[in-house]
XYZ file of C-alpha atoms in Angstrom:
329
model
C 47.507 158.407 288.593
C 49.526 157.634 291.726
C 47.908 158.810 294.942
C 50.065 160.999 297.266
C 51.205 159.505 300.525
C 49.286 160.275 303.694
C 51.210 160.785 306.965
C 50.030 159.891 310.486
C 49.773 162.637 313.074
C 50.289 160.262 316.023
C 52.158 161.844 318.970
C 53.941 158.575 319.753
C 57.588 158.713 318.842
C 59.124 155.679 317.110
C 60.851 153.369 319.565
C 63.326 151.455 317.484
C 63.732 153.368 314.248
C 66.898 155.224 313.624
C 66.449 158.939 313.245
C 67.402 160.557 310.011
C 70.992 161.602 310.011
C 71.970 158.883 312.530
C 72.498 155.743 310.490
C 73.689 153.654 313.408
C 70.893 154.773 315.769
C 73.374 155.649 318.467
C 71.940 159.054 319.199
C 68.276 158.642 320.148
C 65.942 161.494 319.711
C 65.243 163.477 322.826
C 61.753 163.058 324.228
C 59.387 165.960 323.666
C 58.084 167.868 326.585
C 54.420 167.551 327.291
C 52.401 170.091 325.362
C 55.281 170.936 323.023
C 54.334 171.246 319.352
C 55.029 168.265 317.119
C 57.821 168.632 314.553
C 56.738 168.596 310.878
C 56.536 165.145 309.287
C 59.610 164.095 307.375
C 59.235 162.633 303.863
C 60.516 159.066 303.475
C 61.665 159.836 299.894
C 64.908 161.598 299.343
C 66.131 162.580 295.883
C 69.208 160.706 294.954
C 71.363 159.951 291.930
C 69.335 156.906 290.889
C 66.011 158.765 291.077
C 67.417 161.569 288.970
C 68.488 159.263 286.154
C 65.143 157.406 286.241
C 63.277 160.695 285.930
C 65.545 161.864 283.113
C 65.060 158.597 281.180
C 61.286 158.899 281.581
C 61.295 162.440 280.178
C 63.449 161.421 277.227
C 61.182 158.475 276.474
C 58.036 160.586 276.519
C 59.647 163.254 274.381
C 60.793 160.700 271.809
C 57.307 159.182 271.577
C 55.718 162.582 271.005
C 58.234 163.461 268.364
C 57.600 160.186 266.569
C 53.880 160.921 266.513
C 54.358 164.500 265.372
C 57.013 163.963 262.716
C 55.293 163.433 259.331
C 55.762 160.057 257.736
C 57.434 160.040 254.378
C 54.821 159.685 251.601
C 54.954 156.609 249.430
C 56.341 157.444 246.018
C 54.176 155.843 243.302
C 56.049 154.654 240.259
C 54.756 154.312 236.726
C 54.668 150.572 237.307
C 52.289 151.070 240.280
C 50.005 153.289 238.164
C 49.971 150.840 235.247
C 49.113 147.976 237.594
C 46.212 149.942 239.131
C 44.802 150.857 235.710
C 45.111 147.272 234.508
C 43.325 146.029 237.634
C 40.472 148.491 237.069
C 40.078 147.444 233.441
C 40.021 143.773 234.421
C 37.529 144.148 237.255
C 35.156 146.866 235.936
C 33.063 146.961 232.783
C 33.330 150.491 231.397
C 30.531 151.941 229.222
C 31.305 152.420 225.544
C 31.919 155.973 224.244
C 28.622 155.813 222.326
C 26.730 154.796 225.470
C 28.159 157.726 227.425
C 27.384 160.129 224.579
C 23.811 158.840 224.302
C 23.257 159.333 228.037
C 24.242 162.987 227.629
C 21.981 163.762 224.659
C 18.964 161.598 225.557
C 17.198 164.194 227.809
C 17.212 166.611 224.828
C 15.729 164.229 222.234
C 11.973 164.354 221.488
C 9.597 162.265 219.428
C 7.784 164.304 216.788
C 4.461 163.146 215.325
C 2.484 165.005 212.673
C -1.269 164.577 212.193
C -3.625 165.399 209.332
C -6.962 164.410 207.859
C -7.202 161.189 205.913
C -6.468 161.570 202.204
C -7.940 159.438 199.446
C -5.478 159.939 196.570
C -3.648 156.821 195.292
C -0.293 158.215 196.441
C -1.679 158.891 199.912
C -3.140 155.396 200.146
C 0.202 153.843 199.138
C 2.015 155.914 201.736
C -0.579 154.971 204.343
C -0.114 151.262 203.621
C 3.628 151.620 204.133
C 3.138 153.321 207.489
C 0.624 150.696 208.593
C 2.970 147.853 207.721
C 5.865 149.543 209.487
C 3.746 149.751 212.675
C 2.449 146.186 212.404
C -1.065 147.222 211.387
C -3.129 145.808 208.509
C -1.985 147.427 205.263
C -5.451 148.741 204.367
C -6.379 150.056 207.821
C -7.933 153.464 207.406
C -9.564 156.114 209.509
C -13.038 157.570 209.160
C -13.350 160.373 206.611
C -12.323 163.715 208.111
C -10.634 162.107 211.140
C -7.091 163.178 211.922
C -4.540 160.421 211.480
C -0.857 160.087 212.104
C 0.953 161.181 208.971
C 4.577 160.954 209.993
C 6.887 160.114 212.861
C 10.271 161.742 213.255
C 12.686 163.060 215.815
C 13.660 166.467 217.145
C 16.296 167.880 219.446
C 15.831 170.656 222.008
C 18.350 173.433 221.447
C 16.870 176.119 223.758
C 15.454 175.347 227.210
C 12.348 177.414 226.390
C 11.140 174.535 224.228
C 12.741 175.430 220.883
C 13.182 172.219 218.868
C 15.005 171.511 215.602
C 13.698 168.843 213.212
C 13.367 168.147 209.474
C 10.838 170.054 207.451
C 9.654 166.935 205.680
C 8.644 165.468 209.073
C 6.085 168.214 209.762
C 5.330 169.623 206.298
C 1.587 169.833 205.708
C 0.736 168.745 209.246
C -2.464 170.083 210.752
C -1.392 169.154 214.260
C 2.051 168.425 215.706
C 2.779 166.719 219.013
C 6.140 166.221 220.671
C 6.947 163.806 223.490
C 9.789 164.694 225.831
C 12.241 162.382 227.546
C 10.152 162.209 230.728
C 7.007 161.227 228.798
C 5.360 164.657 228.786
C 3.350 165.158 225.577
C 2.856 168.663 224.234
C 1.350 170.364 221.172
C 3.902 172.197 219.080
C 3.784 174.832 216.359
C 6.137 175.620 213.495
C 7.906 178.931 214.139
C 10.454 178.839 211.331
C 11.514 176.895 208.259
C 14.557 176.621 206.023
C 13.344 174.647 202.990
C 16.710 174.712 201.200
C 18.156 172.674 204.079
C 14.994 170.689 204.934
C 14.857 172.200 208.403
C 12.013 173.335 210.649
C 11.911 175.010 214.047
C 9.184 173.977 216.514
C 7.946 175.608 219.711
C 6.467 173.269 222.330
C 3.504 174.595 224.317
C 4.167 172.597 227.516
C 7.600 171.984 228.953
C 9.105 169.637 231.545
C 10.363 171.288 234.700
C 13.958 170.248 234.080
C 14.247 170.529 230.306
C 17.882 170.192 229.230
C 18.926 171.654 225.843
C 21.566 169.963 223.749
C 25.072 171.309 223.320
C 26.001 172.099 219.714
C 29.505 171.607 218.339
C 31.072 173.179 215.279
C 31.947 170.788 212.453
C 35.082 172.784 211.555
C 37.315 170.106 213.067
C 35.156 167.115 212.044
C 37.077 164.535 210.013
C 36.236 161.309 208.154
C 36.701 158.442 210.589
C 35.493 160.402 213.627
C 33.054 158.427 215.751
C 29.425 159.579 215.732
C 26.043 158.268 216.865
C 22.508 158.820 215.608
C 19.717 159.056 218.203
C 16.081 158.961 217.243
C 12.875 157.006 216.671
C 13.377 154.729 213.640
C 9.941 153.413 212.605
C 8.649 155.047 215.787
C 10.815 152.858 218.049
C 12.981 154.564 220.588
C 14.739 156.509 221.572
C 17.220 154.270 219.724
C 20.974 154.688 219.398
C 23.228 153.541 216.566
C 26.945 154.190 216.331
C 29.319 154.586 213.409
C 31.815 156.974 211.889
C 31.853 159.991 209.635
C 32.273 158.588 206.110
C 32.692 161.888 204.285
C 32.027 165.603 204.257
C 30.469 168.112 201.872
C 28.268 165.473 200.225
C 25.177 166.060 198.078
C 21.886 164.202 198.082
C 18.892 164.306 195.731
C 15.545 163.112 196.995
C 14.118 159.972 195.307
C 11.402 162.086 193.691
C 14.084 164.442 192.387
C 12.287 167.406 193.869
C 15.158 168.704 195.967
C 18.918 168.496 196.179
C 20.735 169.096 199.443
C 24.400 170.001 199.678
C 27.199 170.361 202.255
C 26.029 167.208 204.038
C 27.841 164.974 206.542
C 27.926 161.382 205.316
C 27.899 158.743 208.080
C 27.427 155.003 208.443
C 25.520 154.808 211.756
C 22.223 153.031 211.074
C 19.336 155.397 210.320
C 15.840 154.652 209.042
C 12.530 156.476 208.561
C 11.801 158.043 211.940
C 15.411 159.088 212.541
C 14.789 162.189 210.401
C 15.267 165.365 212.392
C 17.238 163.640 215.146
C 20.703 164.598 216.329
C 23.976 163.237 214.994
C 26.370 163.509 217.931
C 30.065 163.113 218.664
C 31.393 161.031 221.547
C 31.061 163.985 223.905
C 27.285 164.018 223.354
C 27.442 167.256 221.340
C 25.256 167.756 218.266
C 27.247 168.073 215.040
C 24.335 167.588 212.638
C 20.640 166.876 212.070
C 19.921 163.504 210.451
C 18.193 164.303 207.161
C 18.259 161.456 204.638
C 19.403 157.940 203.802
C 20.579 156.652 200.433
C 19.049 153.543 198.920
C 19.149 152.945 195.139
C 16.069 150.732 195.399
C 12.509 151.733 196.232
C 12.920 150.448 199.789
C 13.187 153.189 202.400
C 15.701 151.286 204.513
C 19.295 151.811 205.506
C 22.066 150.192 203.488
C 25.043 151.975 205.029
C 24.904 155.597 203.865
C 23.155 158.335 205.794
C 23.319 162.117 205.570
C 23.063 164.877 208.172
C 22.804 168.619 207.832
C 25.731 170.326 209.643
C 24.699 172.025 212.859
C 25.900 175.388 211.536
C 23.154 175.296 208.907
C 20.628 173.935 211.399
C 21.335 176.605 213.994
C 21.009 179.354 211.412
C 17.414 178.234 210.926
C 16.546 179.884 214.243
C 18.475 183.017 213.322
C 21.270 182.651 215.853
C 24.320 180.761 214.551
C 26.243 179.533 217.606
C 29.725 179.635 216.072
């Protein structure tokens, strides 16, 4: 900021300067009488035409600069070509997760491992079944427990459908169990009891005794708009390994399945080709939004091997939800 001029209060009158109003200096100023008051100082700057135009130009310049700062800039108009180029760049520089991976991330906190326990049996059928379980877990085929000791009888999967610890699974996973334990996503292990069954659909409802603090129930989705060719994924514990995810498509609807022993026939099933094996039973079949459309129930294999050859079956979620007495649709 420019400092204002200071003026001298000296009483000495200028000797050789021309007084204002006398450009030729011909009329000298009269001397002041002693003791007379001094006249007020006279400014050396006088407004003139040039000063006026300079001041006007300065004002216009400042006003134009302020207007330029205030006036909104015109927004850039993006074209479809710009959008396509940005999308292509993102696809080329970022690895996006698959639909099945995103769906599995959504359902995984709601999936539980279900293990049933019972006392060791000594019948030939029980021993054969025990050998199969031992081999599947990498144990010696004839490994047995002490008489009367509780042993693991079956491993399956369940899905939490109510945040109070209500779990859906297959009845054949827990049938005849003396003790049931479930393991939640965070590793918490809890005893569970059977609170309801629906034998005609091979379904059971469990209630866990201990719950994680942040238990997340699954979202169920009606199968009314499900079509062959729709993408699905099965999440569970095949042979006790997991949680594992396999992806495929819906192969058919309203299928029927008869158990190898011929003891039961199930109807109105969803047929799918996502890999499923013993241990997947009771687990969720989900769409690509992570919503449960069915409960994995059985696999078809014309041989005696209990392994997947490309055809699996799931009970529609409408039937499964009715097992707890509250159809969601």
